[in-house]
mmCIF file of C-alpha atoms and ligand atoms in Angstrom:
data_model
loop_
_atom_site.group_PDB
_atom_site.id
_atom_site.type_symbol
_atom_site.label_atom_id
_atom_site.label_comp_id
_atom_site.label_asym_id
_atom_site.label_seq_id
_atom_site.Cartn_x
_atom_site.Cartn_y
_atom_site.Cartn_z
ATOM 1 C CA MET H 1 0.000 0.000 0.000
ATOM 2 C CA THR H 2 1.288 3.493 -0.861
ATOM 3 C CA ASP H 3 1.800 5.938 2.011
ATOM 4 C CA SER H 4 -0.057 9.067 0.840
ATOM 5 C CA SER H 5 1.878 11.210 3.327
ATOM 6 C CA ALA H 6 5.280 10.154 1.946
ATOM 7 C CA PRO H 7 7.023 13.070 0.193
ATOM 8 C CA SER H 8 7.002 11.253 -3.150
ATOM 9 C CA ALA H 9 3.210 10.705 -2.963
ATOM 10 C CA VAL H 10 2.542 14.285 -1.837
ATOM 11 C CA TRP H 11 4.563 15.776 -4.719
ATOM 12 C CA GLU H 12 3.155 13.290 -7.232
ATOM 13 C CA THR H 13 -0.390 14.275 -6.252
ATOM 14 C CA ARG H 14 0.441 17.940 -6.757
ATOM 15 C CA TYR H 15 1.642 17.271 -10.323
ATOM 16 C CA ARG H 16 -1.343 15.019 -11.105
ATOM 17 C CA THR H 17 -3.845 17.591 -9.854
ATOM 18 C CA GLY H 18 -2.079 20.550 -11.486
ATOM 19 C CA ASP H 19 -1.392 22.160 -8.103
ATOM 20 C CA THR H 20 1.985 23.528 -9.214
ATOM 21 C CA PRO H 21 2.136 27.296 -8.548
ATOM 22 C CA TRP H 22 5.961 27.218 -8.840
ATOM 23 C CA GLU H 23 5.687 26.227 -12.505
ATOM 24 C CA LYS H 24 6.516 29.289 -14.652
ATOM 25 C CA GLY H 25 7.066 27.647 -18.036
ATOM 26 C CA GLU H 26 10.632 28.935 -18.254
ATOM 27 C CA PRO H 27 13.960 28.637 -16.413
ATOM 28 C CA SER H 28 14.887 30.793 -13.453
ATOM 29 C CA PRO H 29 15.703 34.282 -14.858
ATOM 30 C CA GLY H 30 18.618 34.524 -12.441
ATOM 31 C CA LEU H 31 20.021 31.256 -13.779
ATOM 32 C CA VAL H 32 19.664 32.436 -17.396
ATOM 33 C CA ASP H 33 21.658 35.605 -16.623
ATOM 34 C CA PHE H 34 24.233 33.662 -14.625
ATOM 35 C CA LEU H 35 24.863 31.213 -17.474
ATOM 36 C CA ASN H 36 25.144 34.078 -19.983
ATOM 37 C CA GLN H 37 27.263 36.448 -17.934
ATOM 38 C CA MET H 38 29.235 34.526 -15.292
ATOM 39 C CA PRO H 39 30.183 31.121 -16.600
ATOM 40 C CA LEU H 40 31.970 28.815 -14.168
ATOM 41 C CA PRO H 41 35.588 27.976 -15.044
ATOM 42 C CA LEU H 42 34.552 24.584 -16.456
ATOM 43 C CA LYS H 43 31.743 22.878 -18.369
ATOM 44 C CA GLY H 44 31.004 19.372 -17.213
ATOM 45 C CA THR H 45 28.175 17.586 -15.489
ATOM 46 C CA VAL H 46 25.468 19.311 -13.489
ATOM 47 C CA LEU H 47 22.765 17.837 -11.268
ATOM 48 C CA VAL H 48 19.488 19.678 -10.679
ATOM 49 C CA PRO H 49 17.716 18.135 -7.658
ATOM 50 C CA GLY H 50 13.964 18.710 -7.515
ATOM 51 C CA CYS H 51 13.992 19.643 -11.214
ATOM 52 C CA GLY H 52 10.210 19.614 -11.765
ATOM 53 C CA ASN H 53 9.415 20.068 -15.456
ATOM 54 C CA GLY H 54 13.102 20.514 -16.249
ATOM 55 C CA HIS H 55 13.311 24.124 -17.490
ATOM 56 C CA ASP H 56 16.520 24.778 -15.527
ATOM 57 C CA VAL H 57 18.025 21.466 -16.672
ATOM 58 C CA ARG H 58 17.494 22.425 -20.319
ATOM 59 C CA ALA H 59 19.028 25.883 -19.662
ATOM 60 C CA TRP H 60 22.216 24.205 -18.375
ATOM 61 C CA ALA H 61 22.219 21.835 -21.366
ATOM 62 C CA ASN H 62 21.816 24.777 -23.748
ATOM 63 C CA ALA H 63 24.839 26.368 -22.052
ATOM 64 C CA GLY H 64 26.956 23.334 -22.953
ATOM 65 C CA TRP H 65 26.688 21.217 -19.807
ATOM 66 C CA ASN H 66 25.732 17.542 -19.511
ATOM 67 C CA ALA H 67 22.688 18.121 -17.361
ATOM 68 C CA VAL H 68 20.775 15.646 -15.201
ATOM 69 C CA GLY H 69 17.486 16.445 -13.500
ATOM 70 C CA LEU H 70 16.402 14.409 -10.484
ATOM 71 C CA ASP H 71 12.907 14.464 -9.062
ATOM 72 C CA ILE H 72 10.956 12.418 -6.553
ATOM 73 C CA ALA H 73 7.647 12.731 -8.470
ATOM 74 C CA PRO H 74 7.212 10.329 -11.414
ATOM 75 C CA SER H 75 4.889 12.746 -13.261
ATOM 76 C CA ALA H 76 7.494 15.517 -13.083
ATOM 77 C CA VAL H 77 10.129 13.227 -14.580
ATOM 78 C CA SER H 78 7.779 12.092 -17.398
ATOM 79 C CA SER H 79 6.764 15.656 -18.169
ATOM 80 C CA ALA H 80 10.383 16.871 -18.147
ATOM 81 C CA ARG H 81 11.339 14.106 -20.579
ATOM 82 C CA GLU H 82 8.422 14.937 -22.874
ATOM 83 C CA GLN H 83 9.418 18.620 -22.996
ATOM 84 C CA THR H 84 13.053 17.879 -23.880
ATOM 85 C CA PRO H 85 13.987 17.837 -27.575
ATOM 86 C CA PRO H 86 15.771 14.716 -28.840
ATOM 87 C CA GLY H 87 19.543 15.106 -28.924
ATOM 88 C CA MET H 88 19.700 17.635 -26.090
ATOM 89 C CA LYS H 89 22.275 16.714 -23.415
ATOM 90 C CA ALA H 90 19.622 16.678 -20.716
ATOM 91 C CA GLU H 91 18.380 13.563 -18.951
ATOM 92 C CA PHE H 92 15.911 13.010 -16.156
ATOM 93 C CA ARG H 93 15.906 10.452 -13.369
ATOM 94 C CA LEU H 94 13.397 9.505 -10.729
ATOM 95 C CA GLY H 95 14.945 9.565 -7.262
ATOM 96 C CA ASN H 96 15.242 11.022 -3.805
ATOM 97 C CA PHE H 97 18.070 13.542 -3.604
ATOM 98 C CA LEU H 98 18.232 13.291 0.188
ATOM 99 C CA ALA H 99 18.250 9.506 0.523
ATOM 100 C CA ASP H 100 19.614 7.927 -2.667
ATOM 101 C CA GLU H 101 23.179 6.798 -3.189
ATOM 102 C CA PRO H 102 24.605 9.016 -5.963
ATOM 103 C CA PHE H 103 24.734 7.331 -9.368
ATOM 104 C CA ALA H 104 27.510 9.780 -10.430
ATOM 105 C CA SER H 105 29.841 12.379 -8.955
ATOM 106 C CA PHE H 106 28.894 15.770 -10.406
ATOM 107 C CA ASP H 107 31.007 18.830 -11.255
ATOM 108 C CA CYS H 108 28.171 21.108 -10.246
ATOM 109 C CA ALA H 109 24.740 21.090 -8.612
ATOM 110 C CA PHE H 110 22.059 23.705 -9.184
ATOM 111 C CA GLU H 111 19.367 24.547 -6.661
ATOM 112 C CA HIS H 112 16.095 26.291 -7.428
ATOM 113 C CA THR H 113 13.099 25.885 -5.119
ATOM 114 C CA CYS H 114 14.087 22.443 -3.829
ATOM 115 C CA TYR H 115 15.625 23.660 -0.550
ATOM 116 C CA CYS H 116 12.462 25.632 0.255
ATOM 117 C CA ALA H 117 10.310 22.633 -0.744
ATOM 118 C CA ILE H 118 11.732 20.069 1.666
ATOM 119 C CA GLU H 119 10.818 20.016 5.354
ATOM 120 C CA PRO H 120 13.163 22.303 7.344
ATOM 121 C CA VAL H 121 14.067 19.334 9.539
ATOM 122 C CA ASP H 122 15.672 17.780 6.438
ATOM 123 C CA ARG H 123 17.969 20.723 5.693
ATOM 124 C CA GLU H 124 21.035 19.186 7.272
ATOM 125 C CA ALA H 125 20.370 16.015 5.242
ATOM 126 C CA TYR H 126 20.223 18.273 2.161
ATOM 127 C CA ALA H 127 23.687 19.727 2.931
ATOM 128 C CA LYS H 128 25.075 16.221 3.475
ATOM 129 C CA ALA H 129 23.456 14.997 0.242
ATOM 130 C CA LEU H 130 25.085 17.836 -1.707
ATOM 131 C CA ASP H 131 28.419 16.768 -0.313
ATOM 132 C CA ARG H 132 27.804 13.197 -1.514
ATOM 133 C CA TRP H 133 26.603 14.083 -5.030
ATOM 134 C CA LEU H 134 29.400 16.589 -5.774
ATOM 135 C CA ARG H 135 33.001 15.821 -6.606
ATOM 136 C CA PRO H 136 35.748 17.484 -4.524
ATOM 137 C CA ASP H 137 36.024 21.174 -5.562
ATOM 138 C CA GLY H 138 32.609 20.875 -7.262
ATOM 139 C CA TYR H 139 30.375 23.936 -7.506
ATOM 140 C CA TYR H 140 26.984 24.520 -5.945
ATOM 141 C CA VAL H 141 24.942 27.288 -7.571
ATOM 142 C CA ALA H 142 21.709 28.151 -5.778
ATOM 143 C CA VAL H 143 18.837 30.521 -6.379
ATOM 144 C CA ASN H 144 17.353 30.546 -2.872
ATOM 145 C CA TYR H 145 13.987 31.908 -1.905
ATOM 146 C CA LEU H 146 14.412 34.324 1.010
ATOM 147 C CA ILE H 147 10.886 34.596 2.354
ATOM 148 C CA PRO H 148 9.817 34.695 6.011
ATOM 149 C CA ASP H 149 7.263 31.855 5.767
ATOM 150 C CA LYS H 150 7.435 29.212 8.476
ATOM 151 C CA GLU H 151 4.438 27.265 7.123
ATOM 152 C CA GLY H 152 5.161 25.669 3.776
ATOM 153 C CA PRO H 153 6.169 24.539 1.341
ATOM 154 C CA PRO H 154 7.672 26.902 0.420
ATOM 155 C CA TYR H 155 9.527 27.280 3.707
ATOM 156 C CA GLY H 156 11.487 30.492 4.075
ATOM 157 C CA THR H 157 15.126 30.925 4.834
ATOM 158 C CA THR H 158 17.619 33.745 5.354
ATOM 159 C CA ARG H 159 21.094 34.537 4.082
ATOM 160 C CA ASP H 160 22.431 33.917 7.615
ATOM 161 C CA GLU H 161 20.799 30.495 7.821
ATOM 162 C CA LEU H 162 22.259 29.506 4.445
ATOM 163 C CA LEU H 163 25.756 30.688 5.409
ATOM 164 C CA HIS H 164 25.512 28.733 8.665
ATOM 165 C CA ARG H 165 24.197 25.634 6.845
ATOM 166 C CA PHE H 166 26.669 25.406 3.968
ATOM 167 C CA SER H 167 29.878 27.094 5.217
ATOM 168 C CA PRO H 168 31.165 23.985 7.030
ATOM 169 C CA ARG H 169 31.379 22.114 3.704
ATOM 170 C CA PHE H 170 31.480 24.891 1.085
ATOM 171 C CA THR H 171 33.345 28.153 0.430
ATOM 172 C CA LEU H 172 31.151 31.047 -0.659
ATOM 173 C CA ILE H 173 32.467 32.603 -3.866
ATOM 174 C CA ARG H 174 29.789 35.244 -4.393
ATOM 175 C CA ASP H 175 26.160 36.052 -3.702
ATOM 176 C CA PHE H 176 23.814 38.698 -5.030
ATOM 177 C CA VAL H 177 20.178 39.506 -5.829
ATOM 178 C CA PRO H 178 19.422 38.061 -9.294
ATOM 179 C CA ARG H 179 16.730 38.871 -11.827
ATOM 180 C CA SER H 180 13.578 36.959 -10.841
ATOM 181 C CA TYR H 181 10.114 36.044 -12.016
ATOM 182 C CA PRO H 182 7.859 39.102 -11.448
ATOM 183 C CA ASN H 183 6.247 37.693 -8.292
ATOM 184 C CA ARG H 184 9.643 36.890 -6.722
ATOM 185 C CA THR H 185 11.485 40.163 -7.403
ATOM 186 C CA ASP H 186 13.915 40.944 -4.539
ATOM 187 C CA LEU H 187 12.887 37.731 -2.748
ATOM 188 C CA GLU H 188 15.620 35.563 -4.259
ATOM 189 C CA ARG H 189 19.398 35.457 -3.800
ATOM 190 C CA LEU H 190 21.893 33.670 -6.004
ATOM 191 C CA PHE H 191 24.809 31.953 -4.259
ATOM 192 C CA VAL H 192 27.889 30.395 -5.868
ATOM 193 C CA TRP H 193 29.683 27.948 -3.577
ATOM 194 C CA GLN H 194 32.638 25.646 -4.064
ATOM 195 C CA LYS H 195 32.972 22.393 -2.136
ATOM 196 C CA LYS H 196 35.905 22.358 0.250
ATOM 197 C CA PRO H 197 38.601 19.783 -0.596
HETATM 198 C C1 SAM W 201 8.584 23.629 -5.597
HETATM 199 S S1 SAM W 201 8.921 22.359 -6.740
HETATM 200 C C2 SAM W 201 10.143 23.159 -7.790
HETATM 201 C C3 SAM W 201 10.384 22.460 -9.109
HETATM 202 C C4 SAM W 201 11.429 23.160 -9.991
HETATM 203 N N1 SAM W 201 12.699 23.297 -9.314
HETATM 204 C C5 SAM W 201 10.916 24.509 -10.414
HETATM 205 O O1 SAM W 201 11.382 25.523 -9.905
HETATM 206 O O2 SAM W 201 10.022 24.536 -11.293
HETATM 207 C C6 SAM W 201 9.912 21.235 -5.754
HETATM 208 C C7 SAM W 201 10.308 19.980 -6.513
HETATM 209 O O3 SAM W 201 11.173 19.195 -5.703
HETATM 210 C C8 SAM W 201 10.802 17.838 -5.831
HETATM 211 N N2 SAM W 201 11.315 17.158 -4.627
HETATM 212 C C9 SAM W 201 10.885 17.334 -3.344
HETATM 213 N N3 SAM W 201 11.638 16.573 -2.511
HETATM 214 C C10 SAM W 201 12.551 15.922 -3.284
HETATM 215 C C11 SAM W 201 13.592 15.006 -3.002
HETATM 216 N N4 SAM W 201 13.859 14.580 -1.744
HETATM 217 N N5 SAM W 201 14.344 14.527 -4.040
HETATM 218 C C12 SAM W 201 14.082 14.930 -5.313
HETATM 219 N N6 SAM W 201 13.098 15.799 -5.631
HETATM 220 C C13 SAM W 201 12.351 16.303 -4.632
HETATM 221 C C14 SAM W 201 9.303 17.865 -5.993
HETATM 222 O O4 SAM W 201 8.757 16.709 -6.575
HETATM 223 C C15 SAM W 201 9.130 19.112 -6.880
HETATM 224 O O5 SAM W 201 9.210 18.785 -8.244
#
């Protein structure tokens, strides 16, 4: 019997019922600018946990990366695959970013509305998972949602909380307010981290 309160079932139901207010039909504007204006000093493999319909994954692929989207909801993975043109270096896998053993060691991970989607109690598991999925010196690029909400998802966070959470394992290279979707203007912050050796 399926546990309807399990995260995978909860997210799957949201996709099946069309209850997806995060879905904007395009990649994160901050990510688009970042890829155009501030490329990382390499182009390799990138993992996008909680990729949803895969817009951000395809943006990385269009920028020359081998991009892999991971999502816990089967309908998100199917939809992302359907929206991806043949030949694009973008693939999608069903899995649990927090719990699964990594199937590869990535050069980069990209975060966009996954950290605010998981239960706050799982945030330390998220930081540990990042450490597992990334190669030494790998990059972690995040567009975080800095809202005050304690009831979620989305669950809010602050710059201070993120620095406290990731600094033990990652070095902050830069952070700034990116361009956002109209309803998120000035509520997002883009962070570029590098995993400590
Ligand atoms: C708020 S949605 C954002 C989707 C996408 N990043 C976007 O911005 O359109 C959060 C996504 O994270 C996925 N998710 C939640 N927990 C996850 C986990 N532990 N592992 C992988 N995906 C997860 C959900 O299924 C959902 O697609």
